[in-house]
Structure formats: C-alpha cells, structure tokens
C-alpha cells in the first residue's frame, strides 16, 4: 500500500583503530530524531537551529570551523533538510571518518541525497584537518564540495584555513580566511576575520574584525548576513561581593559596527547588560539598554500580510530575565523585552516551567507572547507560541516522550510528536513515532510558510559488535 511504505536502512559504526571511527549509513531514516522547537523570527536574518540527527552529531566537533558568532563554514543541517520548508530530503547514503592520528585531528564525510520536490540530487563531500600545536592551539584547513542536479547551480565549492593560538593561558588569537566558488565565479566571495580574546576570573574581553564579501556563499554552511565589514568589541567585568546570597555580579558592554563592504550603514548595535548569579542557582540577565540601527534592503515579511518596508531604522530595547535554580523539582524562568521596533513598538514575554516530581516523569511548558504595534496597515497584532513536553519512563527499557506545539503566526498551526522507545538491548531500539501538524525546521529569514505533515512510523534498529 503506497500510503504505508515499508523502507529499510542501515547504519554501521566501525572502529578502525582506538582513535579512528568509520560511520556508514544507507537509506538513512531520522524518524527517531527529536523534533525542532518552533521559532518565530523577529529579525531579517536567518534562524540558527542546532543539529539533532545522530549521524551528523557523532564526533561533529572536528568539523567545526567558526567564522564568528554562530556562523559556520560547515553546517550539517544543509544536508538532508530543505532550508526553506524544513522538509526532509531523502539520503541515499553516506560515509564519515573521524578521529586522530598523532597530533592530526581529521574528519572526512561524503553524503548523497536524492531528488525530492524542488531539491535536486546532490552530493556533499567534506574534509577537515586540524594540527595540534601547543596547549589549546591548532591550525586547520577545510574543504567542501557540493555537486547538484540543478542546471543553474551545478556546484558550490568552499575552502578555508583557520587557527587558534593560546598565550599565557588567558590570551586567545583566532583567525580565519575562507572563500567560495559557484557558477559565474563572482568576485567578493571571501570571508576574512581575526579576534583577540582575554579571559580571567575578573574580566573578559574580545576585539574582532571581520569582512564578508557580498558573494560569499557557503551553501553547506551558515552565514547570518553576507556583505558585511564588521568591527566588534565586548568587555565584561565580574565581581564577587560580600553580599548574602549573591555569588557573582557581571557588568557587560559591547559595540557592533557592521556597514556593508561599500561603507553604507547596515547594522549597528551597542548594549549594556547587568547579570547576577545567586548561591541558590537563581540568576538575572538584564539588558539595561540595547540600541540598534538596522537597514532593511528588501521588504521584511514579519506576519501574514505585514511587511516592514525598505529603510534605515533606529530603535532602543530593554530586557529583564529571571530564572530559578535548576536543581529542584520545579524550575522556571521569565523573560521580558520591550521598547521600539522598526518605527513602532514590540513587547516580548516568555515563560518556561519544568516539573520533575519523580525520576520517571517530567513535564515542561513554555509560552512566548509577542505584541506588535507597528505604524503600518494591520500593524497591531500578537503572536503566541506555546509548547508542552512530557517524558515518562515505564522502566529503564521503555520510555514515552511527547511534544505539542502551537503557533499563531503565519501558519496558525498546531503540531504533535509522540514517540515510544523500547531499548531492548544496548544501541538497539524499537521506535513507534507519530507526527501530525506543521513542521518547524526552516532556517530561512522572514518566516516563510511552513509545511503540514502527518506521519506514522515504526523504526526497528539492531546493532552488534564483532
């Protein structure tokens, strides 16, 4: 019956030596992967959603190539997931070799995906080498080659070198240079940056310079904003006063100046933050002032038929956060951010609570409420995101997890993920999974419409060791 397809796959993990591991996968199925929590993007930039699929997570650290902040030269979610819709793209097979040979850390990966919807057949080849120097220091190289069945975008190549140098335990120098190549071989396709960081018990600071060309396009990476000439500075002072109940106070300030590569103002921000940590585990994290300048170069889709028009905007925001200690049966945190926003006003309120009465049962609930008052037609609206997650262990072999999410933004959607797992022997499982509703896995900017899905799956895995 085509409505209930029966598929099979294979995953192999083989230790070539004590320091080298080979992972193989064929017709890969990620039905047992934890679902993504629903984001609502209030910025004109991409959303970073962390990787959760086991094949890509295992020994993933070797593939890290930081470009600054959350930007990465290699981002595994670009393989097997449509970045706009969040739909899974079927994986024919893949191989990954990771480990260490002497002072050399290496990672090599090759993955094939088949044509699905608007996504053509693609092959992804990744190689990463890092040579250890003195304590905490390294120099590395990375190469990525994407081949595609898309006649307009047949290939995308990415290469880079990076280093971290540690001096006197407290000083860190990070630097990188990377470039991309696509059909047309456009100029302005490089990313170069360096930073100097100091860390001690009482003060932390960083100064960073980075230039990202307008045509720098690592299709298998994550770059929040191209065409940027960024200068960034941040300093945090930490004190431990003789005040009952107070463990540490922190005072932080940073400045970001990021015009485009032609010198036109694009993004500017400066912020002052106060934090307090208490002996009970509770904390506060308060932005006293957060001042933005942001240029919108194309209409920004924020909600249904509401678009923020092109222009240069200035706004100021403030933030209050309080969280309880995390070592109790009941924990919670509150977040409130308010102020001006693209010619209007925005108030963001978030609350999350977790309750774990026994070792077998836990439940958590969260809600985000964003209230917009924009000087635009239909500019007064609210967006509510909510989720409830539950976990119950019948015994050490049988567990049930569930998550229900609600979204009143562009999709007006509700989704549910129910998963029963029977771990009948080490690394061998039987899963029964039911997903219904809207997927929330898009990393694209401007909140594109999401895709509805109903899926019932039974997944059986069996592993053995030679």
GROMACS .gro file of C-alpha atoms in nm:
model
  466
    1UNK     CA    1   0.000   0.000   0.000
    2UNK     CA    2   0.170   0.330  -0.107
    3UNK     CA    3   0.010   0.504   0.191
    4UNK     CA    4   0.213   0.285   0.427
    5UNK     CA    5   0.554   0.236   0.264
    6UNK     CA    6   0.795  -0.014   0.415
    7UNK     CA    7   1.154   0.103   0.399
    8UNK     CA    8   1.482  -0.021   0.536
    9UNK     CA    9   1.817   0.132   0.606
   10UNK     CA   10   2.149   0.051   0.760
   11UNK     CA   11   2.389   0.232   0.993
   12UNK     CA   12   2.735   0.091   1.060
   13UNK     CA   13   2.987   0.213   1.316
   14UNK     CA   14   3.330   0.051   1.285
   15UNK     CA   15   3.639   0.126   1.490
   16UNK     CA   16   3.936   0.114   1.253
   17UNK     CA   17   4.165   0.176   1.549
   18UNK     CA   18   4.143   0.314   1.900
   19UNK     CA   19   4.146   0.667   1.754
   20UNK     CA   20   3.966   0.630   1.418
   21UNK     CA   21   3.594   0.562   1.370
   22UNK     CA   22   3.413   0.492   1.043
   23UNK     CA   23   3.037   0.560   1.022
   24UNK     CA   24   2.836   0.433   0.726
   25UNK     CA   25   2.469   0.495   0.654
   26UNK     CA   26   2.235   0.383   0.377
   27UNK     CA   27   1.878   0.497   0.301
   28UNK     CA   28   1.902   0.689   0.627
   29UNK     CA   29   1.591   0.739   0.838
   30UNK     CA   30   1.577   1.007   1.108
   31UNK     CA   31   1.225   0.934   1.232
   32UNK     CA   32   1.355   0.890   1.587
   33UNK     CA   33   1.523   1.233   1.592
   34UNK     CA   34   1.391   1.483   1.844
   35UNK     CA   35   1.168   1.741   1.674
   36UNK     CA   36   1.268   2.107   1.649
   37UNK     CA   37   1.113   2.364   1.877
   38UNK     CA   38   0.918   2.622   1.685
   39UNK     CA   39   1.091   2.960   1.626
   40UNK     CA   40   0.936   3.294   1.536
   41UNK     CA   41   1.195   3.515   1.373
   42UNK     CA   42   1.169   3.887   1.455
   43UNK     CA   43   1.490   3.969   1.263
   44UNK     CA   44   1.552   3.994   0.887
   45UNK     CA   45   1.827   3.731   0.916
   46UNK     CA   46   1.842   3.352   0.908
   47UNK     CA   47   1.747   3.141   1.210
   48UNK     CA   48   2.008   2.910   1.361
   49UNK     CA   49   1.857   2.572   1.456
   50UNK     CA   50   2.105   2.322   1.604
   51UNK     CA   51   2.168   1.979   1.456
   52UNK     CA   52   1.991   1.686   1.626
   53UNK     CA   53   2.046   1.393   1.386
   54UNK     CA   54   2.274   1.127   1.532
   55UNK     CA   55   2.477   1.051   1.218
   56UNK     CA   56   2.585   1.414   1.195
   57UNK     CA   57   2.617   1.472   1.571
   58UNK     CA   58   2.864   1.193   1.643
   59UNK     CA   59   3.218   1.335   1.657
   60UNK     CA   60   3.085   1.654   1.498
   61UNK     CA   61   3.334   1.877   1.681
   62UNK     CA   62   3.610   1.805   1.432
   63UNK     CA   63   3.403   1.973   1.156
   64UNK     CA   64   3.361   2.299   1.349
   65UNK     CA   65   3.501   2.596   1.157
   66UNK     CA   66   3.380   2.913   1.324
   67UNK     CA   67   3.350   3.232   1.122
   68UNK     CA   68   3.244   3.435   1.425
   69UNK     CA   69   2.934   3.435   1.644
   70UNK     CA   70   2.714   3.143   1.523
   71UNK     CA   71   2.836   3.148   1.163
   72UNK     CA   72   2.993   2.823   1.046
   73UNK     CA   73   3.177   2.729   0.728
   74UNK     CA   74   3.010   2.385   0.754
   75UNK     CA   75   2.655   2.342   0.886
   76UNK     CA   76   2.528   1.985   0.859
   77UNK     CA   77   2.160   2.088   0.857
   78UNK     CA   78   2.216   2.199   0.497
   79UNK     CA   79   2.235   1.826   0.413
   80UNK     CA   80   1.910   1.632   0.403
   81UNK     CA   81   1.683   1.918   0.517
   82UNK     CA   82   1.528   2.180   0.290
   83UNK     CA   83   1.646   2.512   0.444
   84UNK     CA   84   1.324   2.695   0.348
   85UNK     CA   85   1.044   2.444   0.410
   86UNK     CA   86   1.217   2.225   0.668
   87UNK     CA   87   1.115   1.914   0.472
   88UNK     CA   88   1.341   1.612   0.494
   89UNK     CA   89   1.537   1.541   0.176
   90UNK     CA   90   1.597   1.163   0.141
   91UNK     CA   91   1.956   1.048   0.193
   92UNK     CA   92   2.076   0.764  -0.030
   93UNK     CA   93   2.384   0.700   0.178
   94UNK     CA   94   2.687   0.847   0.341
   95UNK     CA   95   3.023   0.774   0.500
   96UNK     CA   96   3.212   0.957   0.771
   97UNK     CA   97   3.563   0.900   0.904
   98UNK     CA   98   3.666   1.087   1.219
   99UNK     CA   99   3.945   1.061   1.471
  100UNK     CA  100   4.306   1.141   1.539
  101UNK     CA  101   4.643   1.031   1.405
  102UNK     CA  102   4.915   1.163   1.631
  103UNK     CA  103   4.871   1.540   1.652
  104UNK     CA  104   4.642   1.547   1.348
  105UNK     CA  105   4.264   1.552   1.402
  106UNK     CA  106   4.068   1.465   1.090
  107UNK     CA  107   3.714   1.440   0.961
  108UNK     CA  108   3.604   1.325   0.616
  109UNK     CA  109   3.241   1.294   0.507
  110UNK     CA  110   3.057   1.212   0.185
  111UNK     CA  111   2.676   1.212   0.162
  112UNK     CA  112   2.438   1.158  -0.133
  113UNK     CA  113   2.082   1.293  -0.131
  114UNK     CA  114   1.822   1.207  -0.394
  115UNK     CA  115   1.584   1.437  -0.577
  116UNK     CA  116   1.281   1.541  -0.372
  117UNK     CA  117   1.035   1.818  -0.459
  118UNK     CA  118   1.228   2.130  -0.553
  119UNK     CA  119   1.553   1.977  -0.423
  120UNK     CA  120   1.761   1.809  -0.697
  121UNK     CA  121   2.003   1.522  -0.647
  122UNK     CA  122   2.310   1.642  -0.457
  123UNK     CA  123   2.643   1.509  -0.336
  124UNK     CA  124   2.827   1.663  -0.042
  125UNK     CA  125   3.196   1.598   0.023
  126UNK     CA  126   3.365   1.749   0.329
  127UNK     CA  127   3.724   1.724   0.454
  128UNK     CA  128   3.862   1.881   0.771
  129UNK     CA  129   4.216   1.865   0.915
  130UNK     CA  130   4.341   2.022   1.239
  131UNK     CA  131   4.703   2.004   1.353
  132UNK     CA  132   4.753   2.048   1.728
  133UNK     CA  133   5.025   2.293   1.829
  134UNK     CA  134   5.086   2.381   2.192
  135UNK     CA  135   4.817   2.355   2.461
  136UNK     CA  136   4.478   2.463   2.321
  137UNK     CA  137   4.629   2.584   1.992
  138UNK     CA  138   4.585   2.450   1.641
  139UNK     CA  139   4.600   2.530   1.272
  140UNK     CA  140   4.345   2.379   1.035
  141UNK     CA  141   4.211   2.359   0.681
  142UNK     CA  142   3.868   2.267   0.544
  143UNK     CA  143   3.729   2.191   0.201
  144UNK     CA  144   3.364   2.138   0.098
  145UNK     CA  145   3.239   2.035  -0.244
  146UNK     CA  146   2.868   2.029  -0.329
  147UNK     CA  147   2.753   1.887  -0.663
  148UNK     CA  148   2.392   1.930  -0.766
  149UNK     CA  149   2.150   1.832  -1.039
  150UNK     CA  150   2.032   2.194  -1.059
  151UNK     CA  151   2.140   2.323  -1.402
  152UNK     CA  152   2.162   2.679  -1.266
  153UNK     CA  153   2.363   2.585  -0.958
  154UNK     CA  154   2.564   2.278  -1.054
  155UNK     CA  155   2.833   2.316  -0.790
  156UNK     CA  156   2.943   2.510  -0.486
  157UNK     CA  157   3.295   2.484  -0.350
  158UNK     CA  158   3.414   2.619  -0.018
  159UNK     CA  159   3.763   2.626   0.131
  160UNK     CA  160   3.924   2.783   0.432
  161UNK     CA  161   4.214   2.793   0.677
  162UNK     CA  162   4.185   2.879   1.045
  163UNK     CA  163   4.393   2.890   1.360
  164UNK     CA  164   4.369   2.939   1.733
  165UNK     CA  165   4.677   3.045   1.928
  166UNK     CA  166   4.676   3.049   2.309
  167UNK     CA  167   4.927   3.261   2.502
  168UNK     CA  168   4.980   3.268   2.880
  169UNK     CA  169   4.656   3.066   2.927
  170UNK     CA  170   4.442   3.383   2.922
  171UNK     CA  171   4.501   3.527   2.573
  172UNK     CA  172   4.348   3.377   2.259
  173UNK     CA  173   4.406   3.475   1.897
  174UNK     CA  174   4.157   3.334   1.643
  175UNK     CA  175   4.184   3.394   1.270
  176UNK     CA  176   4.035   3.254   0.951
  177UNK     CA  177   4.025   3.307   0.577
  178UNK     CA  178   3.768   3.137   0.356
  179UNK     CA  179   3.631   3.159   0.005
  180UNK     CA  180   3.357   3.012  -0.212
  181UNK     CA  181   3.317   2.933  -0.579
  182UNK     CA  182   2.991   2.891  -0.771
  183UNK     CA  183   2.888   2.909  -1.139
  184UNK     CA  184   2.980   3.255  -1.266
  185UNK     CA  185   3.281   3.280  -1.031
  186UNK     CA  186   3.177   3.620  -0.893
  187UNK     CA  187   3.420   3.844  -0.706
  188UNK     CA  188   3.360   3.940  -0.343
  189UNK     CA  189   3.337   3.574  -0.246
  190UNK     CA  190   3.568   3.569   0.056
  191UNK     CA  191   3.539   3.592   0.434
  192UNK     CA  192   3.838   3.701   0.643
  193UNK     CA  193   3.842   3.765   1.016
  194UNK     CA  194   4.051   3.776   1.331
  195UNK     CA  195   3.986   3.829   1.701
  196UNK     CA  196   4.180   3.878   2.023
  197UNK     CA  197   4.023   3.746   2.344
  198UNK     CA  198   4.125   3.779   2.708
  199UNK     CA  199   3.966   3.572   2.987
  200UNK     CA  200   4.028   3.574   3.360
  201UNK     CA  201   3.827   3.531   3.679
  202UNK     CA  202   3.752   3.904   3.694
  203UNK     CA  203   3.737   4.036   3.339
  204UNK     CA  204   3.671   3.908   2.988
  205UNK     CA  205   3.712   4.098   2.665
  206UNK     CA  206   3.717   4.048   2.290
  207UNK     CA  207   3.801   4.265   1.990
  208UNK     CA  208   3.709   4.130   1.647
  209UNK     CA  209   3.738   4.238   1.284
  210UNK     CA  210   3.569   4.050   1.001
  211UNK     CA  211   3.494   4.123   0.636
  212UNK     CA  212   3.238   3.912   0.448
  213UNK     CA  213   3.203   3.970   0.074
  214UNK     CA  214   2.862   4.020  -0.090
  215UNK     CA  215   2.904   3.698  -0.292
  216UNK     CA  216   3.046   3.480  -0.014
  217UNK     CA  217   2.806   3.187  -0.038
  218UNK     CA  218   2.891   2.866   0.151
  219UNK     CA  219   2.582   2.665   0.054
  220UNK     CA  220   2.677   2.394   0.305
  221UNK     CA  221   2.747   2.649   0.578
  222UNK     CA  222   2.560   2.906   0.785
  223UNK     CA  223   2.617   3.280   0.743
  224UNK     CA  224   2.366   3.510   0.907
  225UNK     CA  225   2.446   3.818   0.699
  226UNK     CA  226   2.676   3.847   0.395
  227UNK     CA  227   2.821   4.174   0.261
  228UNK     CA  228   2.949   4.299   0.597
  229UNK     CA  229   3.259   4.481   0.722
  230UNK     CA  230   3.229   4.417   1.093
  231UNK     CA  231   3.405   4.563   1.396
  232UNK     CA  232   3.305   4.423   1.734
  233UNK     CA  233   3.420   4.489   2.089
  234UNK     CA  234   3.293   4.341   2.417
  235UNK     CA  235   3.410   4.367   2.778
  236UNK     CA  236   3.265   4.201   3.090
  237UNK     CA  237   3.365   4.282   3.449
  238UNK     CA  238   3.292   4.023   3.720
  239UNK     CA  239   3.287   4.085   4.094
  240UNK     CA  240   3.204   3.862   4.391
  241UNK     CA  241   3.079   4.096   4.663
  242UNK     CA  242   3.034   4.011   5.029
  243UNK     CA  243   2.657   4.018   4.997
  244UNK     CA  244   2.450   3.735   5.149
  245UNK     CA  245   2.310   3.503   4.882
  246UNK     CA  246   2.499   3.665   4.592
  247UNK     CA  247   2.765   3.459   4.417
  248UNK     CA  248   2.871   3.692   4.135
  249UNK     CA  249   2.776   4.018   3.962
  250UNK     CA  250   2.862   4.089   3.599
  251UNK     CA  251   2.862   4.415   3.403
  252UNK     CA  252   2.895   4.383   3.026
  253UNK     CA  253   2.904   4.627   2.738
  254UNK     CA  254   2.954   4.571   2.367
  255UNK     CA  255   2.962   4.769   2.043
  256UNK     CA  256   2.895   4.629   1.695
  257UNK     CA  257   2.955   4.835   1.381
  258UNK     CA  258   2.881   4.644   1.060
  259UNK     CA  259   2.841   4.852   0.743
  260UNK     CA  260   2.834   4.674   0.409
  261UNK     CA  261   3.154   4.639   0.208
  262UNK     CA  262   3.081   4.970   0.030
  263UNK     CA  263   3.066   5.154   0.363
  264UNK     CA  264   2.689   5.206   0.378
  265UNK     CA  265   2.537   5.168   0.724
  266UNK     CA  266   2.380   4.824   0.757
  267UNK     CA  267   2.382   4.714   1.122
  268UNK     CA  268   2.492   4.894   1.438
  269UNK     CA  269   2.427   4.794   1.797
  270UNK     CA  270   2.551   4.883   2.142
  271UNK     CA  271   2.435   4.726   2.465
  272UNK     CA  272   2.487   4.745   2.842
  273UNK     CA  273   2.395   4.436   3.047
  274UNK     CA  274   2.378   4.353   3.418
  275UNK     CA  275   2.379   3.993   3.546
  276UNK     CA  276   2.357   3.844   3.893
  277UNK     CA  277   2.417   3.484   3.998
  278UNK     CA  278   2.294   3.368   4.338
  279UNK     CA  279   2.412   3.082   4.559
  280UNK     CA  280   2.067   2.925   4.521
  281UNK     CA  281   2.130   2.882   4.148
  282UNK     CA  282   1.889   3.161   4.054
  283UNK     CA  283   2.004   3.430   3.814
  284UNK     CA  284   1.910   3.756   3.643
  285UNK     CA  285   2.017   3.874   3.298
  286UNK     CA  286   1.905   4.230   3.225
  287UNK     CA  287   1.982   4.449   2.924
  288UNK     CA  288   1.979   4.798   3.069
  289UNK     CA  289   1.980   4.940   2.718
  290UNK     CA  290   2.015   4.784   2.371
  291UNK     CA  291   2.033   5.036   2.086
  292UNK     CA  292   2.000   4.926   1.721
  293UNK     CA  293   2.043   5.079   1.379
  294UNK     CA  294   1.930   4.845   1.101
  295UNK     CA  295   1.893   4.894   0.727
  296UNK     CA  296   1.623   4.691   0.552
  297UNK     CA  297   1.719   4.645   0.186
  298UNK     CA  298   1.411   4.446   0.076
  299UNK     CA  299   1.063   4.431   0.234
  300UNK     CA  300   1.079   4.219   0.550
  301UNK     CA  301   0.788   3.976   0.594
  302UNK     CA  302   0.710   3.975   0.965
  303UNK     CA  303   0.350   3.848   0.983
  304UNK     CA  304   0.088   3.729   0.733
  305UNK     CA  305   0.032   4.031   0.505
  306UNK     CA  306   0.253   4.268   0.711
  307UNK     CA  307   0.583   4.372   0.554
  308UNK     CA  308   0.833   4.614   0.708
  309UNK     CA  309   0.932   4.847   0.421
  310UNK     CA  310   1.280   4.928   0.296
  311UNK     CA  311   1.458   5.194   0.501
  312UNK     CA  312   1.701   5.279   0.781
  313UNK     CA  313   1.558   5.221   1.130
  314UNK     CA  314   1.673   5.320   1.478
  315UNK     CA  315   1.525   5.162   1.790
  316UNK     CA  316   1.602   5.101   2.156
  317UNK     CA  317   1.506   4.797   2.364
  318UNK     CA  318   1.536   4.679   2.725
  319UNK     CA  319   1.533   4.328   2.873
  320UNK     CA  320   1.457   4.169   3.211
  321UNK     CA  321   1.522   3.799   3.282
  322UNK     CA  322   1.492   3.593   3.598
  323UNK     CA  323   1.543   3.219   3.640
  324UNK     CA  324   1.523   2.986   3.938
  325UNK     CA  325   1.784   2.732   4.044
  326UNK     CA  326   1.794   2.427   3.819
  327UNK     CA  327   1.850   2.157   4.084
  328UNK     CA  328   1.490   2.147   4.211
  329UNK     CA  329   1.176   1.956   4.123
  330UNK     CA  330   1.011   2.274   3.998
  331UNK     CA  331   1.209   2.531   3.799
  332UNK     CA  332   1.105   2.834   3.596
  333UNK     CA  333   1.229   3.142   3.415
  334UNK     CA  334   1.074   3.465   3.290
  335UNK     CA  335   1.186   3.691   3.006
  336UNK     CA  336   1.051   4.036   2.919
  337UNK     CA  337   1.191   4.259   2.644
  338UNK     CA  338   1.029   4.586   2.541
  339UNK     CA  339   1.090   4.907   2.350
  340UNK     CA  340   1.076   5.047   1.999
  341UNK     CA  341   1.091   4.828   1.690
  342UNK     CA  342   1.109   4.932   1.321
  343UNK     CA  343   0.915   5.255   1.363
  344UNK     CA  344   0.671   5.106   1.614
  345UNK     CA  345   0.689   4.906   1.936
  346UNK     CA  346   0.732   4.541   2.036
  347UNK     CA  347   0.683   4.371   2.371
  348UNK     CA  348   0.816   4.015   2.407
  349UNK     CA  349   0.721   3.799   2.704
  350UNK     CA  350   0.838   3.441   2.758
  351UNK     CA  351   0.787   3.199   3.043
  352UNK     CA  352   0.906   2.842   3.087
  353UNK     CA  353   0.834   2.599   3.371
  354UNK     CA  354   0.968   2.250   3.434
  355UNK     CA  355   0.836   1.997   3.685
  356UNK     CA  356   1.005   1.665   3.768
  357UNK     CA  357   0.828   1.505   4.066
  358UNK     CA  358   0.996   1.165   4.023
  359UNK     CA  359   1.287   1.014   3.834
  360UNK     CA  360   1.035   0.858   3.593
  361UNK     CA  361   0.822   1.158   3.498
  362UNK     CA  362   0.888   1.514   3.386
  363UNK     CA  363   0.684   1.781   3.213
  364UNK     CA  364   0.771   2.127   3.085
  365UNK     CA  365   0.564   2.406   2.936
  366UNK     CA  366   0.665   2.728   2.765
  367UNK     CA  367   0.491   3.024   2.609
  368UNK     CA  368   0.607   3.322   2.406
  369UNK     CA  369   0.381   3.621   2.355
  370UNK     CA  370   0.495   3.893   2.113
  371UNK     CA  371   0.279   4.207   2.090
  372UNK     CA  372   0.348   4.431   1.790
  373UNK     CA  373   0.237   4.791   1.743
  374UNK     CA  374   0.371   4.898   1.403
  375UNK     CA  375   0.281   5.211   1.209
  376UNK     CA  376   0.165   5.002   0.916
  377UNK     CA  377  -0.169   4.872   0.785
  378UNK     CA  378  -0.266   4.577   1.007
  379UNK     CA  379   0.042   4.657   1.217
  380UNK     CA  380  -0.121   4.586   1.555
  381UNK     CA  381  -0.112   4.210   1.617
  382UNK     CA  382   0.008   3.944   1.858
  383UNK     CA  383   0.192   3.618   1.802
  384UNK     CA  384   0.171   3.335   2.054
  385UNK     CA  385   0.397   3.030   2.055
  386UNK     CA  386   0.338   2.758   2.313
  387UNK     CA  387   0.464   2.409   2.377
  388UNK     CA  388   0.416   2.127   2.628
  389UNK     CA  389   0.670   1.846   2.656
  390UNK     CA  390   0.631   1.529   2.859
  391UNK     CA  391   0.858   1.234   2.936
  392UNK     CA  392   0.768   0.912   3.116
  393UNK     CA  393   0.987   0.608   3.182
  394UNK     CA  394   0.788   0.290   3.240
  395UNK     CA  395   1.117   0.120   3.325
  396UNK     CA  396   1.478   0.151   3.215
  397UNK     CA  397   1.393  -0.004   2.877
  398UNK     CA  398   1.060   0.158   2.780
  399UNK     CA  399   1.010   0.537   2.754
  400UNK     CA  400   0.744   0.767   2.613
  401UNK     CA  401   0.804   1.127   2.505
  402UNK     CA  402   0.564   1.382   2.360
  403UNK     CA  403   0.568   1.741   2.248
  404UNK     CA  404   0.271   1.954   2.142
  405UNK     CA  405   0.334   2.297   1.986
  406UNK     CA  406   0.107   2.585   1.890
  407UNK     CA  407   0.182   2.880   1.662
  408UNK     CA  408  -0.047   3.175   1.581
  409UNK     CA  409   0.192   3.349   1.340
  410UNK     CA  410   0.196   3.291   0.965
  411UNK     CA  411   0.079   2.931   0.984
  412UNK     CA  412  -0.188   2.933   1.259
  413UNK     CA  413  -0.076   2.581   1.335
  414UNK     CA  414  -0.066   2.307   1.595
  415UNK     CA  415   0.167   2.010   1.581
  416UNK     CA  416   0.226   1.700   1.791
  417UNK     CA  417   0.508   1.450   1.812
  418UNK     CA  418   0.456   1.125   2.005
  419UNK     CA  419   0.737   0.874   2.042
  420UNK     CA  420   0.755   0.538   2.219
  421UNK     CA  421   1.101   0.384   2.251
  422UNK     CA  422   1.183   0.030   2.357
  423UNK     CA  423   1.557  -0.013   2.416
  424UNK     CA  424   1.565  -0.393   2.418
  425UNK     CA  425   1.946  -0.418   2.416
  426UNK     CA  426   2.238  -0.168   2.410
  427UNK     CA  427   2.224   0.052   2.098
  428UNK     CA  428   1.923  -0.144   1.966
  429UNK     CA  429   1.574   0.006   1.971
  430UNK     CA  430   1.216  -0.022   1.856
  431UNK     CA  431   1.050   0.318   1.793
  432UNK     CA  432   0.686   0.396   1.731
  433UNK     CA  433   0.651   0.757   1.615
  434UNK     CA  434   0.353   0.970   1.521
  435UNK     CA  435   0.393   1.324   1.386
  436UNK     CA  436   0.100   1.542   1.288
  437UNK     CA  437   0.068   1.912   1.210
  438UNK     CA  438   0.321   2.169   1.095
  439UNK     CA  439   0.695   2.122   1.074
  440UNK     CA  440   0.910   2.395   1.231
  441UNK     CA  441   1.255   2.342   1.083
  442UNK     CA  442   1.309   2.634   0.844
  443UNK     CA  443   1.628   2.835   0.889
  444UNK     CA  444   1.530   3.086   0.618
  445UNK     CA  445   1.476   3.455   0.704
  446UNK     CA  446   1.138   3.631   0.702
  447UNK     CA  447   0.925   3.345   0.841
  448UNK     CA  448   0.830   3.154   0.523
  449UNK     CA  449   0.510   2.944   0.526
  450UNK     CA  450   0.565   2.607   0.689
  451UNK     CA  451   0.462   2.264   0.565
  452UNK     CA  452   0.197   2.040   0.720
  453UNK     CA  453   0.271   1.673   0.765
  454UNK     CA  454   0.111   1.358   0.904
  455UNK     CA  455   0.345   1.067   0.955
  456UNK     CA  456   0.328   0.736   1.136
  457UNK     CA  457   0.648   0.534   1.152
  458UNK     CA  458   0.778   0.219   1.314
  459UNK     CA  459   1.156   0.202   1.325
  460UNK     CA  460   1.350  -0.105   1.434
  461UNK     CA  461   1.725  -0.094   1.489
  462UNK     CA  462   1.957  -0.380   1.572
  463UNK     CA  463   2.326  -0.343   1.642
  464UNK     CA  464   2.601  -0.583   1.727
  465UNK     CA  465   2.972  -0.573   1.794
  466UNK     CA  466   3.224  -0.803   1.636
   0.00000   0.00000   0.00000
